[in-house]
XYZ file of C-alpha atoms in Angstrom:
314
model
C -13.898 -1.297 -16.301
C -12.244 -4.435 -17.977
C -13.907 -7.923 -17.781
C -13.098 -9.632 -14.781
C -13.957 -6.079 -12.684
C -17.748 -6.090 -14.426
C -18.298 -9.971 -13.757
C -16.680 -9.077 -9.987
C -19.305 -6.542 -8.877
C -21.960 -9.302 -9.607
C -20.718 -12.037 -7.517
C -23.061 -11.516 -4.187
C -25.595 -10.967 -6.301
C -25.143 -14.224 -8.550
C -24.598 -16.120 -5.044
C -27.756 -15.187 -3.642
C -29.547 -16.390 -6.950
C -27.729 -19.733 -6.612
C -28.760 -20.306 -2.713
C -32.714 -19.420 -3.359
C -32.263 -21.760 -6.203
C -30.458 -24.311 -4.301
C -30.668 -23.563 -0.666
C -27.001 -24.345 -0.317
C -24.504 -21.421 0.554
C -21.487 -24.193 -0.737
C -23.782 -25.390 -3.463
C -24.519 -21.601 -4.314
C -20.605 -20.826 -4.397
C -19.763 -23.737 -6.571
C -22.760 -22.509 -9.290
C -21.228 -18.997 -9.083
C -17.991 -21.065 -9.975
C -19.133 -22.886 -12.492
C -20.989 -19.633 -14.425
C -17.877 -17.415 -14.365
C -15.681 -20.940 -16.123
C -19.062 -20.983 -18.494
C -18.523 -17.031 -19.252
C -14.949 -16.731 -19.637
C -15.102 -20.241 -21.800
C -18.000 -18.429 -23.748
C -17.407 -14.793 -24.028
C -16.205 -14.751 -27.600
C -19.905 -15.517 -28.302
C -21.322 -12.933 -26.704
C -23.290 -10.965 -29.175
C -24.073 -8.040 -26.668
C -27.857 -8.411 -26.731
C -28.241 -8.171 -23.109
C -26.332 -7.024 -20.641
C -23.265 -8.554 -19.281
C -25.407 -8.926 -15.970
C -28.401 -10.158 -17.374
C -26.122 -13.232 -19.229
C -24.301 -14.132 -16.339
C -27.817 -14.622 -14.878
C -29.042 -16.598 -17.414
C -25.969 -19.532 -17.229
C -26.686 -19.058 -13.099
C -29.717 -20.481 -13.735
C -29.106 -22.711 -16.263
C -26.450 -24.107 -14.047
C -28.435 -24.821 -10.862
C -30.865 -26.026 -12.840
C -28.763 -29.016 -14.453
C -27.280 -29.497 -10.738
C -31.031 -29.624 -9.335
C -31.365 -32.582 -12.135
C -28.806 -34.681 -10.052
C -29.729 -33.781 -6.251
C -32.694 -33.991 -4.017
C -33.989 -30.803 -2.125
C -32.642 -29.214 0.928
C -35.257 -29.357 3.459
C -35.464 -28.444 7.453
C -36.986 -30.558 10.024
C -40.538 -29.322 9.779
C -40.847 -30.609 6.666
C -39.985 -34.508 6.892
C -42.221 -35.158 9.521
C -44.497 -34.241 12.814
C -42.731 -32.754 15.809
C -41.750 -34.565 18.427
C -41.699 -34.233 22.141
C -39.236 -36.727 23.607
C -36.001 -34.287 24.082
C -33.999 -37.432 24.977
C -35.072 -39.514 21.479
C -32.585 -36.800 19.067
C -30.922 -39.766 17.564
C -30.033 -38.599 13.358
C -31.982 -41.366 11.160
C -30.431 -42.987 9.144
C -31.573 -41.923 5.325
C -29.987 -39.542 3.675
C -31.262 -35.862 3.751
C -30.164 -32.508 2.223
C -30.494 -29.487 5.033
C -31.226 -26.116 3.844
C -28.342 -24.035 5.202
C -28.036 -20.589 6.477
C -26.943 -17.373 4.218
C -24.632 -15.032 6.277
C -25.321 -11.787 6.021
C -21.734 -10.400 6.034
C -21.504 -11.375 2.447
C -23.256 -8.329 0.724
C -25.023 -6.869 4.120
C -26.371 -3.897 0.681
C -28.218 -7.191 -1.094
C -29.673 -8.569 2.098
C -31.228 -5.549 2.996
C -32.652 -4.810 0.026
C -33.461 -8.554 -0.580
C -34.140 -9.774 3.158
C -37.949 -10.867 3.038
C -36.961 -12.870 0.090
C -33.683 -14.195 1.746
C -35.480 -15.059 5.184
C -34.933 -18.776 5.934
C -38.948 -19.528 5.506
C -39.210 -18.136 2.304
C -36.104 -20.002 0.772
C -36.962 -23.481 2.569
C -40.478 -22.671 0.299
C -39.050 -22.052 -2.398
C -37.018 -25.485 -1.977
C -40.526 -27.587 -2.840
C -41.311 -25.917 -5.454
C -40.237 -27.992 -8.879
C -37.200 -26.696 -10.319
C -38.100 -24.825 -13.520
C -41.124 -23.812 -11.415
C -38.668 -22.316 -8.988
C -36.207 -20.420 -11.568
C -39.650 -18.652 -12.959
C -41.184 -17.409 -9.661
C -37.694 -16.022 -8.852
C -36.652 -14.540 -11.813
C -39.885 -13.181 -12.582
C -40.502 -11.734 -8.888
C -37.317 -11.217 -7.284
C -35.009 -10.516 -10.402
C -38.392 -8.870 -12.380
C -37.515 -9.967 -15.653
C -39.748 -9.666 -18.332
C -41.659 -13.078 -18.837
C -40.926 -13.131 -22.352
C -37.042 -13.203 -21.229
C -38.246 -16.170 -18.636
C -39.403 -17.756 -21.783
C -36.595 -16.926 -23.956
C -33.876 -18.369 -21.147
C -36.073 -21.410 -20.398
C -36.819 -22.203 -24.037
C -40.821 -22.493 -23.645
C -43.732 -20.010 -23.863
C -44.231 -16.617 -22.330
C -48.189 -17.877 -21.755
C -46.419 -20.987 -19.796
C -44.179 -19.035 -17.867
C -47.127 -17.076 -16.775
C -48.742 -20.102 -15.570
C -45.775 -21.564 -13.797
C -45.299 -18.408 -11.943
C -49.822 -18.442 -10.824
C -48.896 -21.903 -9.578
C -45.764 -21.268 -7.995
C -47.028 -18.492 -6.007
C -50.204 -20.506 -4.701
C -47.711 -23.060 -3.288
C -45.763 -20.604 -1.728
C -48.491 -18.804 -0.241
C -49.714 -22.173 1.096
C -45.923 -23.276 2.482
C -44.229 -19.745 3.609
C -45.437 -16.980 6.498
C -47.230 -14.158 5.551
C -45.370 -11.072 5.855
C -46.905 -9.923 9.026
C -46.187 -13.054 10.756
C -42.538 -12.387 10.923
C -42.849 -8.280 11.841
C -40.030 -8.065 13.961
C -40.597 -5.696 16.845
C -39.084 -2.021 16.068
C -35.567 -1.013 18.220
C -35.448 -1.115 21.059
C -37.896 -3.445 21.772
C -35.607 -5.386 19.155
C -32.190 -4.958 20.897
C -33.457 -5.815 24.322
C -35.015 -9.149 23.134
C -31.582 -10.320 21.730
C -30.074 -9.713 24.435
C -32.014 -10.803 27.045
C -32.105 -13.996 25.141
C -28.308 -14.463 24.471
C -27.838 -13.772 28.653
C -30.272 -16.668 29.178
C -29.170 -19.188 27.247
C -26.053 -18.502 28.099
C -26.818 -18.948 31.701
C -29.197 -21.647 31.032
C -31.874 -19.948 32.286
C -35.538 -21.412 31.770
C -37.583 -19.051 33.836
C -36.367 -16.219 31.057
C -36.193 -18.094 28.393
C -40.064 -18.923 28.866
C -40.496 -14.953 29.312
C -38.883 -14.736 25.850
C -40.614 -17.651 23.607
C -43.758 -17.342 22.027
C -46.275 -19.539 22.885
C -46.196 -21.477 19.530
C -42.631 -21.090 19.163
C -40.618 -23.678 17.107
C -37.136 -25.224 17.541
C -34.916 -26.824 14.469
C -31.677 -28.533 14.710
C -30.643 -29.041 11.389
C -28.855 -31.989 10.929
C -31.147 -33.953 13.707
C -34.947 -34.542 11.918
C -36.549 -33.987 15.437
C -38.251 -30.681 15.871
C -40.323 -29.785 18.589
C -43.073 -27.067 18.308
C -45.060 -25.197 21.168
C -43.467 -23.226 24.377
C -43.691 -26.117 26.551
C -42.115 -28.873 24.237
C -39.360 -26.573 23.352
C -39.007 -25.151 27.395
C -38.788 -29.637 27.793
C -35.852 -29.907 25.081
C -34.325 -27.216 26.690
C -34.110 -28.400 30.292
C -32.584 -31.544 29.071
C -30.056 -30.275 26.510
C -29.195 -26.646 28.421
C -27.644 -27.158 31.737
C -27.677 -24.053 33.888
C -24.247 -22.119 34.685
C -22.220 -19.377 34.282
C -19.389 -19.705 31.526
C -21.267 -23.206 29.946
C -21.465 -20.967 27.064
C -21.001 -17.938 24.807
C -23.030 -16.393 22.500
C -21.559 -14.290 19.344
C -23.720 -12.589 18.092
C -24.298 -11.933 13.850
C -26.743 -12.468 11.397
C -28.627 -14.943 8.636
C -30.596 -14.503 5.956
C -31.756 -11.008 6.950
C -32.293 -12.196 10.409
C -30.757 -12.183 13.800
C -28.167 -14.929 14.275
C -26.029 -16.475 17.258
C -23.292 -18.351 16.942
C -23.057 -20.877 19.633
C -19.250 -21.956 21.747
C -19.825 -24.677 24.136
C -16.735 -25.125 26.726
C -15.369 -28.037 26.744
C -13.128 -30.094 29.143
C -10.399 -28.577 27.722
C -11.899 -25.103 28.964
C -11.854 -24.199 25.360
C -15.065 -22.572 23.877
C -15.788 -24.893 21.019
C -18.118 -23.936 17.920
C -21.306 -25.986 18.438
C -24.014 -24.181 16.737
C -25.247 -21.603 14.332
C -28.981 -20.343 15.770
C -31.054 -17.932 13.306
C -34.128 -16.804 15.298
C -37.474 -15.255 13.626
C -38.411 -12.465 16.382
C -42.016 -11.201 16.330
C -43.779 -8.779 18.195
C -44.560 -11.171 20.340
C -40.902 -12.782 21.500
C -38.744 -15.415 19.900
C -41.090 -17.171 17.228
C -38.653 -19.907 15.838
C -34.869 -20.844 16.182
C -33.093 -22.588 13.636
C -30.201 -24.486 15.324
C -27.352 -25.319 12.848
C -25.655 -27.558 14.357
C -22.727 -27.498 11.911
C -19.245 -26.106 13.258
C -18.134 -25.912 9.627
C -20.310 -23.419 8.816
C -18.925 -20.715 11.397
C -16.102 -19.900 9.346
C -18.815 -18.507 6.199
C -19.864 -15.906 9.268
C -16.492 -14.991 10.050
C -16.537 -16.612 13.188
C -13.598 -18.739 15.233
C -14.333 -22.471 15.314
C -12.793 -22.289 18.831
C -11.768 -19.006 20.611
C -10.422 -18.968 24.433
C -13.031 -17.738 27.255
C -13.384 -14.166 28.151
C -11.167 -12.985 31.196
C-alpha cells in the first residue's frame, strides 16, 4: 500500500475525530484538510514510532485544538436559554452563535455503527462545553482508548493530569448528556412503524397523529432560530402554527444523522417545486418521538446526498 492509499483508509475516521472535537461537519473536513497538508509537509520526519494512524491522529488533534483557540463553541438551542412557548415570536437574535451541525451517516455508515452512542447529537453537543484540552482527553482516552501516557505525551503535560482531566470531564458529561437508557430506541418493527407513521403525518400536517407519536416531554430544535420549545403541548402549539395541513405541502426523504434517524424536509413552493427546507434528526424512545432537531439549513442537504430541490412525485 503506498502513502496516500494508508492516509486514505483513515479519512472517515479522522473526520469523525474532528466533528466530536469541533461539532462542525465543514469545520471537521477542513481539520482533516489541514492534517493530511501537515503530514505530507512532515513525513520526512517521521521516525516510525507509532503508527502511521496513530500520527495522523495526533496533528488531528493538535489541529482542532489551535482552531478551538480562535472560535467559540457550537451549541443548540437548549443550551443558550429557557424554552419558549410563543410559536409566532421565532425571530433569529441578533448575536452571533455557532450551531452544532448534523453528521450524515452515509459517510462511513461501518464507523457510525460501531461509534453511534458516541456520535449521537446529545453526546457531541456535551462534549462541545467541555474546555478544549479537556475535550481532546475524554475522547482520546475513551473513544480512541489511547493509553494516558500517549494523552500525555501528545498534549505535552502529565499522565497523573490527564487522568484528572478525563475524572472531570466525565462528571460534566454525565451531568450535560442522556444516560444511555434514555435514548433506547424501540427494537424493529416497533422502530419502522414509528418513522413512518411520523413522516405520513407531518407530511399531511396532521396533529391528531403527531400527538399519538410525541412523547410527553418531547423537545423541538431549530437550529439556526434560538427558540426551542419543550413539552407535548408547546411543541403540538409550534406545530399548528408553522405546519399547515394538506396533501403534497410536503415530502419527507428519509436518511440518517449521527447514528440516528433523519428526514430531510422539501417544502413546495409557488413554483410547485419541492424546495429543501430542513434537515430533522429525531431521538426515538420506547416511548415515541423524544426530540427533533430541525436543521434548518438547505446547504447542508447536499453532505446527505440529498437534492436541494427535486420535482413532486407523479
Amino acid at each position: 500500500m503506498n502513502l496516500e492509499d494508508e492516509f486514505a483508509q483513515y479519512r472517515s475516521g479522522l473526520i469523525a475525530h474532528c466533528y466530536r472535537m469541533l461539532g462542525s461537519l465543514h469545520d471537521a473536513e477542513d481539520a482533516v484538510q489541514e492534517t493530511y497538508l501537515r503530514a505530507w509537509k512532515g513525513f520526512s520526519a517521521f521516525e516510525g514510532r507509532s503508527s502511521v494512524k496513530t500520527w495522523l491522529y495526533r496533528i488531528a488533534t493538535n489541529v482542532c485544538l489551535n482552531a478551538l483557540q480562535h472560535s467559540s463553541r457550537r451549541v443548540v438551542p437548549s443550551a443558550i436559554g429557557a424554552p419558549g412557548n410563543d410559536p409566532n415570536d421565532l425571530e433569529a437574535q441578533a448575536l452571533e452563535i455557532s450551531w452544532l451541525e448534523p453528521f450524515p451517516d452515509l459517510l462511513d455508515p461501518a464507523l457510525v455503527v460501531g461509534n453511534r452512542q458516541t456520535l449521537r447529537l446529545a453526546m457531541v453537543a456535551a462534549l462541545q462545553h467541555l474546555p478544549p484540552r479537556q475535550r481532546a482527553v475524554l475522547i482520546l482516552r475513551e473513544v480512541l482508548a489511547w493509553p494516558a501516557a500517549e494523552v500525555a505525551d501528545l498534549l505535552e503535560t502529565t499522565t497523573a493530569a490527564v487522568n484528572s482531566s478525563l475524572q472531570r470531564a466525565r462528571a460534566e458529561l454525565a451531568r450535560l448528556s442522556p444516560a444511555e437508557d434514555e435514548y433506547s430506541e424501540p427494537d424493529e418493527p416497533v422502530r419502522r412503524a414509528l418513522l413512518d407513521q411520523y413522516a405520513v403525518a407531518f407530511e399531511q400536517g396532521d396533529l391528531v397523529a403527531l400527538e399519538g407519536l410525541l412523547t410527553a416531554d418531547t423537545r423541538w430544535e431549530m437550529p439556526p432560530v434560538p427558540t426551542w420549545f419543550s413539552g407535548r403541548p408547546d411543541v403540538l402549539r409550534l406545530l399548528e402554527v408553522k405546519l399547515p395541513a394538506g396533501v403534497g405541502r410536503r415530502r419527507m426523504v428519509e436518511t440518517s444523522a449521527n447514528g440516528q434517524p433523519a428526514f430531510g424536509v422539501y417544502i413546495r413552493g409557488r413554483d410547485g417545486v419541492l424546495h429543501g427546507y430542513a434537515i430533522q434528526v429525531l431521538t426515538l424512545t420506547k416511548a415515541g418521538v423524544a426530540a427533533v432537531m430541525a436543521f434548518h439549513r438547505p446547504d447542508l442537504f447536499a453532505a446527505f446526498g440529498l437534492p436541494v430541490s427535486r420535482l413532486p412525485e407523479a
